[in-house]
Amino acid sequence: VTYGIEKKDERVKYLWDDLDNSNSITLNAYLPLWDGGQRKKNIQAEQLSLAQDELRIREEKQDIEKGIINAYRDLQEYSQRLVNLTQSVELSNKLTTGTIAKYENQEIALENLLQIITRSRDTQAKFLDVYIDYRRSMLDLMEDTYYDFDNDVSLLDKFE
C-alpha cells in the first residue's frame, strides 16, 4: 500500500512538473497461480494433525471409561469380600467365645485355645485389609467420577 502525491494531469510531460497533492492509495496484491502443491500439502498436514488429536481424545475417553469400570468392579469385589468376611468374623468371634468357655471348663488344651484365638485374629486382620482396600477403591471411584458417594454430592458442588 502506498500513499503519496501524484499528478492529476494524465499527460506524460507534466508527470514530474507541477505536482498536486492528492490523497490516493495504491494497492498491490500478489496471488500465486502455482505454488508447487505446497498449500495442498499444508492442508493435508493440518487434517492429519486434526485426526491425531481426535484419536487422542477418543483414546482418553476410553481410558477414563475403563478406569471407572475397573474402579466400580473393584468396589463391588471388595464389597462382596467385606460381606463374606463380616460373616467370618462373627463366626470366628462365636467360636472363640465357645472355645474360651470350653477351656475354662478344662475341656480343651491351651494349645487349641491359642490356635482358635490366632485364627480369629488373622480373620480380623484380613477383614481390616479388605476394608482398607474397599475404602481405597471407593476413593479411586470418587476420583474418577468426581462424585462423593458417601455424601451423595458432586465433588465440584462440594468444593465450590
PDB file of N, CA and C in Angstrom, residues 52-119:
ATOM      1  N   GLN A  52      -5.254 -36.906  14.358  1.00  0.00           N
ATOM      2  CA  GLN A  52      -4.489 -37.419  15.502  1.00  0.00           C
ATOM      3  C   GLN A  52      -5.045 -36.876  16.817  1.00  0.00           C
ATOM      4  N   ASP A  53      -5.391 -35.612  16.834  1.00  0.00           N
ATOM      5  CA  ASP A  53      -5.978 -35.017  18.040  1.00  0.00           C
ATOM      6  C   ASP A  53      -7.306 -35.682  18.391  1.00  0.00           C
ATOM      7  N   GLU A  54      -8.133 -35.917  17.383  1.00  0.00           N
ATOM      8  CA  GLU A  54      -9.414 -36.586  17.622  1.00  0.00           C
ATOM      9  C   GLU A  54      -9.196 -38.008  18.129  1.00  0.00           C
ATOM     10  N   LEU A  55      -8.203 -38.698  17.594  1.00  0.00           N
ATOM     11  CA  LEU A  55      -7.886 -40.054  18.048  1.00  0.00           C
ATOM     12  C   LEU A  55      -7.408 -40.037  19.494  1.00  0.00           C
ATOM     13  N   ARG A  56      -6.563 -39.068  19.844  1.00  0.00           N
ATOM     14  CA  ARG A  56      -6.095 -38.940  21.230  1.00  0.00           C
ATOM     15  C   ARG A  56      -7.252 -38.682  22.186  1.00  0.00           C
ATOM     16  N   ILE A  57      -8.167 -37.829  21.769  1.00  0.00           N
ATOM     17  CA  ILE A  57      -9.335 -37.533  22.604  1.00  0.00           C
ATOM     18  C   ILE A  57     -10.188 -38.781  22.788  1.00  0.00           C
ATOM     19  N   ARG A  58     -10.404 -39.517  21.714  1.00  0.00           N
ATOM     20  CA  ARG A  58     -11.200 -40.746  21.791  1.00  0.00           C
ATOM     21  C   ARG A  58     -10.522 -41.772  22.702  1.00  0.00           C
ATOM     22  N   GLU A  59      -9.212 -41.927  22.576  1.00  0.00           N
ATOM     23  CA  GLU A  59      -8.479 -42.863  23.433  1.00  0.00           C
ATOM     24  C   GLU A  59      -8.528 -42.440  24.901  1.00  0.00           C
ATOM     25  N   GLU A  60      -8.432 -41.140  25.144  1.00  0.00           N
ATOM     26  CA  GLU A  60      -8.504 -40.633  26.518  1.00  0.00           C
ATOM     27  C   GLU A  60      -9.877 -40.914  27.124  1.00  0.00           C
ATOM     28  N   LYS A  61     -10.931 -40.716  26.336  1.00  0.00           N
ATOM     29  CA  LYS A  61     -12.281 -41.020  26.810  1.00  0.00           C
ATOM     30  C   LYS A  61     -12.409 -42.504  27.142  1.00  0.00           C
ATOM     31  N   GLN A  62     -11.871 -43.357  26.272  1.00  0.00           N
ATOM     32  CA  GLN A  62     -11.936 -44.797  26.521  1.00  0.00           C
ATOM     33  C   GLN A  62     -11.152 -45.174  27.774  1.00  0.00           C
ATOM     34  N   ASP A  63     -10.000 -44.553  27.973  1.00  0.00           N
ATOM     35  CA  ASP A  63      -9.213 -44.826  29.184  1.00  0.00           C
ATOM     36  C   ASP A  63      -9.964 -44.404  30.437  1.00  0.00           C
ATOM     37  N   ILE A  64     -10.635 -43.268  30.377  1.00  0.00           N
ATOM     38  CA  ILE A  64     -11.415 -42.801  31.527  1.00  0.00           C
ATOM     39  C   ILE A  64     -12.565 -43.762  31.804  1.00  0.00           C
ATOM     40  N   GLU A  65     -13.259 -44.180  30.744  1.00  0.00           N
ATOM     41  CA  GLU A  65     -14.364 -45.129  30.924  1.00  0.00           C
ATOM     42  C   GLU A  65     -13.873 -46.447  31.507  1.00  0.00           C
ATOM     43  N   LYS A  66     -12.747 -46.960  30.989  1.00  0.00           N
ATOM     44  CA  LYS A  66     -12.191 -48.213  31.509  1.00  0.00           C
ATOM     45  C   LYS A  66     -11.782 -48.061  32.965  1.00  0.00           C
ATOM     46  N   GLY A  67     -11.206 -46.900  33.314  1.00  0.00           N
ATOM     47  CA  GLY A  67     -10.817 -46.658  34.701  1.00  0.00           C
ATOM     48  C   GLY A  67     -12.006 -46.667  35.633  1.00  0.00           C
ATOM     49  N   ILE A  68     -13.102 -46.040  35.201  1.00  0.00           N
ATOM     50  CA  ILE A  68     -14.310 -46.016  36.026  1.00  0.00           C
ATOM     51  C   ILE A  68     -14.901 -47.421  36.148  1.00  0.00           C
ATOM     52  N   ILE A  69     -14.950 -48.145  35.045  1.00  0.00           N
ATOM     53  CA  ILE A  69     -15.490 -49.508  35.081  1.00  0.00           C
ATOM     54  C   ILE A  69     -14.654 -50.389  36.005  1.00  0.00           C
ATOM     55  N   ASN A  70     -13.330 -50.298  35.893  1.00  0.00           N
ATOM     56  CA  ASN A  70     -12.453 -51.111  36.752  1.00  0.00           C
ATOM     57  C   ASN A  70     -12.587 -50.722  38.219  1.00  0.00           C
ATOM     58  N   ALA A  71     -12.680 -49.426  38.493  1.00  0.00           N
ATOM     59  CA  ALA A  71     -12.843 -48.982  39.879  1.00  0.00           C
ATOM     60  C   ALA A  71     -14.168 -49.482  40.445  1.00  0.00           C
ATOM     61  N   TYR A  72     -15.209 -49.469  39.637  1.00  0.00           N
ATOM     62  CA  TYR A  72     -16.511 -49.957  40.098  1.00  0.00           C
ATOM     63  C   TYR A  72     -16.473 -51.465  40.342  1.00  0.00           C
ATOM     64  N   ARG A  73     -15.838 -52.206  39.449  1.00  0.00           N
ATOM     65  CA  ARG A  73     -15.712 -53.665  39.643  1.00  0.00           C
ATOM     66  C   ARG A  73     -14.914 -53.979  40.909  1.00  0.00           C
ATOM     67  N   ASP A  74     -13.827 -53.246  41.108  1.00  0.00           N
ATOM     68  CA  ASP A  74     -13.043 -53.444  42.334  1.00  0.00           C
ATOM     69  C   ASP A  74     -13.887 -53.167  43.566  1.00  0.00           C
ATOM     70  N   LEU A  75     -14.664 -52.103  43.502  1.00  0.00           N
ATOM     71  CA  LEU A  75     -15.528 -51.749  44.625  1.00  0.00           C
ATOM     72  C   LEU A  75     -16.541 -52.855  44.901  1.00  0.00           C
ATOM     73  N   GLN A  76     -17.140 -53.398  43.856  1.00  0.00           N
ATOM     74  CA  GLN A  76     -18.091 -54.493  44.032  1.00  0.00           C
ATOM     75  C   GLN A  76     -17.407 -55.723  44.630  1.00  0.00           C
ATOM     76  N   GLU A  77     -16.220 -56.027  44.124  1.00  0.00           N
ATOM     77  CA  GLU A  77     -15.485 -57.198  44.617  1.00  0.00           C
ATOM     78  C   GLU A  77     -15.143 -57.035  46.100  1.00  0.00           C
ATOM     79  N   TYR A  78     -14.612 -55.882  46.469  1.00  0.00           N
ATOM     80  CA  TYR A  78     -14.259 -55.659  47.873  1.00  0.00           C
ATOM     81  C   TYR A  78     -15.504 -55.614  48.755  1.00  0.00           C
ATOM     82  N   SER A  79     -16.586 -55.099  48.225  1.00  0.00           N
ATOM     83  CA  SER A  79     -17.827 -55.071  48.985  1.00  0.00           C
ATOM     84  C   SER A  79     -18.305 -56.488  49.291  1.00  0.00           C
ATOM     85  N   GLN A  80     -18.257 -57.346  48.284  1.00  0.00           N
ATOM     86  CA  GLN A  80     -18.664 -58.743  48.490  1.00  0.00           C
ATOM     87  C   GLN A  80     -17.717 -59.448  49.459  1.00  0.00           C
ATOM     88  N   ARG A  81     -16.437 -59.182  49.323  1.00  0.00           N
ATOM     89  CA  ARG A  81     -15.476 -59.785  50.253  1.00  0.00           C
ATOM     90  C   ARG A  81     -15.710 -59.291  51.680  1.00  0.00           C
ATOM     91  N   LEU A  82     -16.095 -58.027  51.834  1.00  0.00           N
ATOM     92  CA  LEU A  82     -16.405 -57.500  53.165  1.00  0.00           C
ATOM     93  C   LEU A  82     -17.606 -58.212  53.780  1.00  0.00           C
ATOM     94  N   VAL A  83     -18.624 -58.442  52.960  1.00  0.00           N
ATOM     95  CA  VAL A  83     -19.806 -59.153  53.466  1.00  0.00           C
ATOM     96  C   VAL A  83     -19.411 -60.552  53.931  1.00  0.00           C
ATOM     97  N   ASN A  84     -18.640 -61.242  53.105  1.00  0.00           N
ATOM     98  CA  ASN A  84     -18.203 -62.597  53.465  1.00  0.00           C
ATOM     99  C   ASN A  84     -17.328 -62.590  54.714  1.00  0.00           C
ATOM    100  N   LEU A  85     -16.394 -61.642  54.779  1.00  0.00           N
ATOM    101  CA  LEU A  85     -15.505 -61.590  55.934  1.00  0.00           C
ATOM    102  C   LEU A  85     -16.239 -61.139  57.195  1.00  0.00           C
ATOM    103  N   THR A  86     -17.269 -60.325  57.053  1.00  0.00           N
ATOM    104  CA  THR A  86     -18.067 -59.940  58.217  1.00  0.00           C
ATOM    105  C   THR A  86     -18.696 -61.182  58.837  1.00  0.00           C
ATOM    106  N   GLN A  87     -19.228 -62.036  57.992  1.00  0.00           N
ATOM    107  CA  GLN A  87     -19.796 -63.292  58.485  1.00  0.00           C
ATOM    108  C   GLN A  87     -18.714 -64.172  59.107  1.00  0.00           C
ATOM    109  N   SER A  88     -17.536 -64.193  58.482  1.00  0.00           N
ATOM    110  CA  SER A  88     -16.433 -64.993  59.022  1.00  0.00           C
ATOM    111  C   SER A  88     -15.978 -64.461  60.374  1.00  0.00           C
ATOM    112  N   VAL A  89     -15.932 -63.147  60.528  1.00  0.00           N
ATOM    113  CA  VAL A  89     -15.524 -62.547  61.798  1.00  0.00           C
ATOM    114  C   VAL A  89     -16.545 -62.875  62.888  1.00  0.00           C
ATOM    115  N   GLU A  90     -17.819 -62.799  62.536  1.00  0.00           N
ATOM    116  CA  GLU A  90     -18.862 -63.127  63.515  1.00  0.00           C
ATOM    117  C   GLU A  90     -18.760 -64.589  63.949  1.00  0.00           C
ATOM    118  N   LEU A  91     -18.572 -65.485  62.973  1.00  0.00           N
ATOM    119  CA  LEU A  91     -18.424 -66.905  63.317  1.00  0.00           C
ATOM    120  C   LEU A  91     -17.164 -67.135  64.143  1.00  0.00           C
ATOM    121  N   SER A  92     -16.109 -66.442  63.768  1.00  0.00           N
ATOM    122  CA  SER A  92     -14.844 -66.579  64.492  1.00  0.00           C
ATOM    123  C   SER A  92     -14.988 -66.104  65.938  1.00  0.00           C
ATOM    124  N   ASN A  93     -15.698 -64.989  66.126  1.00  0.00           N
ATOM    125  CA  ASN A  93     -15.916 -64.488  67.489  1.00  0.00           C
ATOM    126  C   ASN A  93     -16.749 -65.466  68.314  1.00  0.00           C
ATOM    127  N   LYS A  94     -17.777 -66.054  67.711  1.00  0.00           N
ATOM    128  CA  LYS A  94     -18.593 -67.047  68.413  1.00  0.00           C
ATOM    129  C   LYS A  94     -17.766 -68.283  68.765  1.00  0.00           C
ATOM    130  N   LEU A  95     -16.948 -68.713  67.803  1.00  0.00           N
ATOM    131  CA  LEU A  95     -16.100 -69.881  68.043  1.00  0.00           C
ATOM    132  C   LEU A  95     -15.087 -69.598  69.136  1.00  0.00           C
ATOM    133  N   THR A  96     -14.523 -68.406  69.123  1.00  0.00           N
ATOM    134  CA  THR A  96     -13.544 -68.037  70.150  1.00  0.00           C
ATOM    135  C   THR A  96     -14.204 -67.991  71.519  1.00  0.00           C
ATOM    136  N   THR A  97     -15.388 -67.412  71.590  1.00  0.00           N
ATOM    137  CA  THR A  97     -16.108 -67.342  72.870  1.00  0.00           C
ATOM    138  C   THR A  97     -16.423 -68.752  73.381  1.00  0.00           C
ATOM    139  N   GLY A  98     -16.880 -69.620  72.479  1.00  0.00           N
ATOM    140  CA  GLY A  98     -17.180 -71.010  72.875  1.00  0.00           C
ATOM    141  C   GLY A  98     -15.925 -71.758  73.296  1.00  0.00           C
ATOM    142  N   THR A  99     -14.831 -71.514  72.607  1.00  0.00           N
ATOM    143  CA  THR A  99     -13.570 -72.191  72.925  1.00  0.00           C
ATOM    144  C   THR A  99     -13.037 -71.722  74.271  1.00  0.00           C
ATOM    145  N   ILE A 100     -13.170 -70.438  74.557  1.00  0.00           N
ATOM    146  CA  ILE A 100     -12.730 -69.919  75.861  1.00  0.00           C
ATOM    147  C   ILE A 100     -13.543 -70.580  76.976  1.00  0.00           C
ATOM    148  N   ALA A 101     -14.861 -70.722  76.744  1.00  0.00           N
ATOM    149  CA  ALA A 101     -15.711 -71.383  77.749  1.00  0.00           C
ATOM    150  C   ALA A 101     -15.285 -72.836  77.949  1.00  0.00           C
ATOM    151  N   LYS A 102     -14.959 -73.517  76.844  1.00  0.00           N
ATOM    152  CA  LYS A 102     -14.506 -74.906  76.954  1.00  0.00           C
ATOM    153  C   LYS A 102     -13.174 -74.982  77.703  1.00  0.00           C
ATOM    154  N   TYR A 103     -12.290 -73.999  77.434  1.00  0.00           N
ATOM    155  CA  TYR A 103     -11.002 -74.003  78.136  1.00  0.00           C
ATOM    156  C   TYR A 103     -11.205 -73.774  79.630  1.00  0.00           C
ATOM    157  N   GLU A 104     -12.134 -72.867  79.966  1.00  0.00           N
ATOM    158  CA  GLU A 104     -12.408 -72.610  81.380  1.00  0.00           C
ATOM    159  C   GLU A 104     -12.974 -73.853  82.065  1.00  0.00           C
ATOM    160  N   ASN A 105     -13.706 -74.664  81.321  1.00  0.00           N
ATOM    161  CA  ASN A 105     -14.239 -75.915  81.873  1.00  0.00           C
ATOM    162  C   ASN A 105     -13.228 -77.053  81.743  1.00  0.00           C
ATOM    163  N   GLN A 106     -12.053 -76.730  81.260  1.00  0.00           N
ATOM    164  CA  GLN A 106     -10.944 -77.666  81.076  1.00  0.00           C
ATOM    165  C   GLN A 106     -11.300 -78.814  80.134  1.00  0.00           C
ATOM    166  N   GLU A 107     -12.086 -78.469  79.077  1.00  0.00           N
ATOM    167  CA  GLU A 107     -12.459 -79.475  78.083  1.00  0.00           C
ATOM    168  C   GLU A 107     -11.451 -79.531  76.938  1.00  0.00           C
ATOM    169  N   ILE A 108     -10.682 -78.435  76.740  1.00  0.00           N
ATOM    170  CA  ILE A 108      -9.664 -78.422  75.680  1.00  0.00           C
ATOM    171  C   ILE A 108      -8.353 -77.908  76.264  1.00  0.00           C
ATOM    172  N   ALA A 109      -7.283 -78.161  75.514  1.00  0.00           N
ATOM    173  CA  ALA A 109      -5.953 -77.748  75.961  1.00  0.00           C
ATOM    174  C   ALA A 109      -5.701 -76.289  75.580  1.00  0.00           C
ATOM    175  N   LEU A 110      -4.721 -75.705  76.232  1.00  0.00           N
ATOM    176  CA  LEU A 110      -4.350 -74.309  75.970  1.00  0.00           C
ATOM    177  C   LEU A 110      -3.900 -74.119  74.524  1.00  0.00           C
ATOM    178  N   GLU A 111      -3.223 -75.111  73.957  1.00  0.00           N
ATOM    179  CA  GLU A 111      -2.761 -75.010  72.561  1.00  0.00           C
ATOM    180  C   GLU A 111      -3.935 -74.831  71.604  1.00  0.00           C
ATOM    181  N   ASN A 112      -5.014 -75.563  71.827  1.00  0.00           N
ATOM    182  CA  ASN A 112      -6.198 -75.441  70.972  1.00  0.00           C
ATOM    183  C   ASN A 112      -6.812 -74.053  71.093  1.00  0.00           C
ATOM    184  N   LEU A 113      -6.874 -73.532  72.318  1.00  0.00           N
ATOM    185  CA  LEU A 113      -7.395 -72.188  72.530  1.00  0.00           C
ATOM    186  C   LEU A 113      -6.554 -71.149  71.797  1.00  0.00           C
ATOM    187  N   LEU A 114      -5.239 -71.280  71.908  1.00  0.00           N
ATOM    188  CA  LEU A 114      -4.346 -70.325  71.235  1.00  0.00           C
ATOM    189  C   LEU A 114      -4.483 -70.402  69.715  1.00  0.00           C
ATOM    190  N   GLN A 115      -4.679 -71.589  69.178  1.00  0.00           N
ATOM    191  CA  GLN A 115      -4.882 -71.731  67.724  1.00  0.00           C
ATOM    192  C   GLN A 115      -6.160 -71.010  67.283  1.00  0.00           C
ATOM    193  N   ILE A 116      -7.230 -71.189  68.050  1.00  0.00           N
ATOM    194  CA  ILE A 116      -8.504 -70.544  67.708  1.00  0.00           C
ATOM    195  C   ILE A 116      -8.366 -69.021  67.799  1.00  0.00           C
ATOM    196  N   ILE A 117      -7.699 -68.545  68.844  1.00  0.00           N
ATOM    197  CA  ILE A 117      -7.511 -67.094  69.004  1.00  0.00           C
ATOM    198  C   ILE A 117      -6.650 -66.543  67.869  1.00  0.00           C
ATOM    199  N   THR A 118      -5.611 -67.270  67.465  1.00  0.00           N
ATOM    200  CA  THR A 118      -4.747 -66.844  66.354  1.00  0.00           C
ATOM    201  C   THR A 118      -5.539 -66.784  65.056  1.00  0.00           C
ATOM    202  N   ARG A 119      -6.374 -67.778  64.808  1.00  0.00           N
ATOM    203  CA  ARG A 119      -7.200 -67.777  63.592  1.00  0.00           C
ATOM    204  C   ARG A 119      -8.189 -66.609  63.618  1.00  0.00           C
TER     205      ARG A 119
END
